[in-house]
Amino acid sequence: MRVATWNVNSVAARLPRLLDWLAKTAPDVVCLQ
């Protein structure tokens, strides 16, 4: 099981980067803080 956490300030500005990262890493669980 792969768990990923991402600390984001202003999600809207970083959403493309986040989606690209999620596509590459393919985690089972994502925690956004």
Coordinates of C-alpha atoms in Angstrom, one line a residue, residues 2-4 6-15 17-19 21-30 32-33:
R2 CA 1.4 3.4 -1.0
V3 CA 0.4 6.4 1.1
A4 CA 1.2 10.0 -0.1
W6 CA 1.0 16.7 0.1
N7 CA 1.2 20.0 2.1
V8 CA -0.5 22.5 -0.2
N9 CA -1.0 26.2 0.2
S10 CA -3.4 27.6 -2.5
V11 CA -4.5 24.3 -4.1
A12 CA -5.9 26.1 -7.1
A13 CA -2.5 27.4 -8.1
R14 CA -0.7 24.0 -7.7
L15 CA -3.5 21.7 -8.9
R17 CA 1.4 19.9 -10.5
L18 CA -0.5 17.9 -7.9
L19 CA -2.4 16.0 -10.6
W21 CA 2.5 14.0 -9.4
L22 CA -0.5 11.8 -8.5
A23 CA -0.5 10.3 -12.0
K24 CA 3.2 9.5 -11.8
T25 CA 3.2 8.0 -8.3
A26 CA -0.2 6.3 -8.3
P27 CA -0.7 6.2 -4.5
D28 CA -3.5 4.2 -2.9
V29 CA -4.2 6.9 -0.3
V30 CA -3.7 10.6 -0.6
L32 CA -3.8 16.7 1.5
Q33 CA -3.0 19.1 4.3

